[in-house]
XYZ file of C-alpha atoms in Angstrom:
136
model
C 12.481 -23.205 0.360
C 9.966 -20.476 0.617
C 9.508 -18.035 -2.208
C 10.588 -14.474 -1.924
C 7.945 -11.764 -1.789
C 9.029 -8.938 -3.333
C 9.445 -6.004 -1.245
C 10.047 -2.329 -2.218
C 12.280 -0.437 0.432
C 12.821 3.343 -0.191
C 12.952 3.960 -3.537
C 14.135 0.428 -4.913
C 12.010 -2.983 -6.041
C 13.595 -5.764 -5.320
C 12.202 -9.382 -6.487
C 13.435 -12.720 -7.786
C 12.518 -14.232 -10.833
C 14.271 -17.262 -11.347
C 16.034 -17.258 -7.876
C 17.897 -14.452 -9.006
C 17.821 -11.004 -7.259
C 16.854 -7.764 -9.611
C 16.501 -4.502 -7.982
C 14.251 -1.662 -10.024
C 14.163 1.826 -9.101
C 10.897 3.496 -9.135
C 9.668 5.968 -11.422
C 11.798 3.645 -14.214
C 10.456 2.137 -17.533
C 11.332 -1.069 -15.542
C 9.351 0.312 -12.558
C 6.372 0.511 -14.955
C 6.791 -2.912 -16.422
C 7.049 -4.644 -13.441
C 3.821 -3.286 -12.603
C 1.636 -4.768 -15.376
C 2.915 -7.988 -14.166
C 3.568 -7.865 -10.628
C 0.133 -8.665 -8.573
C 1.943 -7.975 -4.838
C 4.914 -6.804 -2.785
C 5.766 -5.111 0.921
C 6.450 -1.549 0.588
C 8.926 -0.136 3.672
C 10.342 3.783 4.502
C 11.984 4.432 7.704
C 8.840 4.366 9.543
C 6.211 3.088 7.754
C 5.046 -0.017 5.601
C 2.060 -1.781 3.897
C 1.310 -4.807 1.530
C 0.394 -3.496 -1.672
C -2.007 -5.664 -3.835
C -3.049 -4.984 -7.288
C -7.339 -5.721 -7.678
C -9.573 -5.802 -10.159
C -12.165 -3.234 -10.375
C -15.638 -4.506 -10.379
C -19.024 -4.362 -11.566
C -18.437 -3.258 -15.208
C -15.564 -0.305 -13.917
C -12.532 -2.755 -15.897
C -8.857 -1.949 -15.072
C -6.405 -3.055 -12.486
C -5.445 -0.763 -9.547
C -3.167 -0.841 -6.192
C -4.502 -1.345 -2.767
C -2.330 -1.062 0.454
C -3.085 -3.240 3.417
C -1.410 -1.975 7.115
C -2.264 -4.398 10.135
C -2.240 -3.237 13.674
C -3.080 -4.928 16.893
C -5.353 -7.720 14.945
C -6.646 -4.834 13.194
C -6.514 -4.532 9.141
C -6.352 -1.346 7.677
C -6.888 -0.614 4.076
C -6.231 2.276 1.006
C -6.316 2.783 -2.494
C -2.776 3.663 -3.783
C -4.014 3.872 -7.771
C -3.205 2.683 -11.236
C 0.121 1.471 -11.932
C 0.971 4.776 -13.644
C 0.106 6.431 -10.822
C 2.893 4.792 -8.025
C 5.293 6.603 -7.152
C 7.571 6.671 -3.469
C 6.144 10.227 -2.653
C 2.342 8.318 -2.613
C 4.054 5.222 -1.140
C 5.236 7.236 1.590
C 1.574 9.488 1.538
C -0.388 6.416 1.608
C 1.644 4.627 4.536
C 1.676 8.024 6.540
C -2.281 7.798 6.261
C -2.404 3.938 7.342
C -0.472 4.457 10.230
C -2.360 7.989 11.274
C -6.065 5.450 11.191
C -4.649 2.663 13.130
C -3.349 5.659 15.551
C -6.524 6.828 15.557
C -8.108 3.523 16.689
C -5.745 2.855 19.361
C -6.651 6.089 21.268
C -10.311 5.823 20.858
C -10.243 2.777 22.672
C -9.353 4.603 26.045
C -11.851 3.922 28.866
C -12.145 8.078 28.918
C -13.488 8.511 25.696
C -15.974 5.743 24.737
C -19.002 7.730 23.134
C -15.895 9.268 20.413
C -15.779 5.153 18.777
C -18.389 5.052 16.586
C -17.753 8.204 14.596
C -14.030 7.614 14.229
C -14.851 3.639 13.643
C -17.168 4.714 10.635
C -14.494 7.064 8.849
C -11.622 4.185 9.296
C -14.064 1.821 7.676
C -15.648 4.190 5.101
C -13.059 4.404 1.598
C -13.117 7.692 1.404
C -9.634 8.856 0.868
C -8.034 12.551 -0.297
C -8.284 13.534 -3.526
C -4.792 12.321 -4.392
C -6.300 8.866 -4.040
C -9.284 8.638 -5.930
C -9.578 6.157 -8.455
């Protein structure tokens, strides 16, 4: 049997250590805990979701932050969420509003009307420059 990812929808972790189903609110002690140990899991809203992984900062930086991943029409799409004691639902929901705005982005640059417009917009969806919120 495949193993459960797990998956954060609205404001609730749930995962299965064991086989057995926990659910965590966010913004708990348990929230935080989880965190140190968890490495992945699907975040979901109404209308948006991402993969969040947690990555190792390189070349001498140290720590562990959060990355989300969105993919659309072949297309992957990528952001820094933050530390763990940074993650809350309000820059879940932030950070999957932004994912979704880039690949929206993409998908009307690619109209036959407005060619010369992909290689500005192309460069800012693969640059990491993110709002200030998001800054490591």
């Amino acid at each position: 049997m495949a193993e459960r990812k797990p998956f954060v929808h609205e404001s609730i972790l749930t995962y299965w250590p064991h086989g057995r189903e926990v659910r965590i609110h966010i913004g708990t002690q348990e929230w935080y805990d989880w965190l140190e140990e968890g490495m992945t899991f699907t975040f979901s809203s109404e209308q948006e979701c991402f993969t969040a992984r947690k990555e190792h900062m390189g070349a001498g930086q140290g720590g562990w932050y959060w990355r989300a991943y969105y993919q659309q029409a072949g297309k992957l799409y990528r952001m820094y969420i933050g530390k763990s004691a940074h993650l809350t639902l309000e820059r879940f929901l932030l950070c999957a509003e932004q994912l979704k705005k880039r690949a929206g982005e993409q998908q009307t640059i690619k109209t036959p009307s407005n060619p010369s417009a992909t290689t500005s917009i192309q460069t800012f969806l693969l640059s990491d420059s993110l709002p200030p919120l998001f800054t490591p």
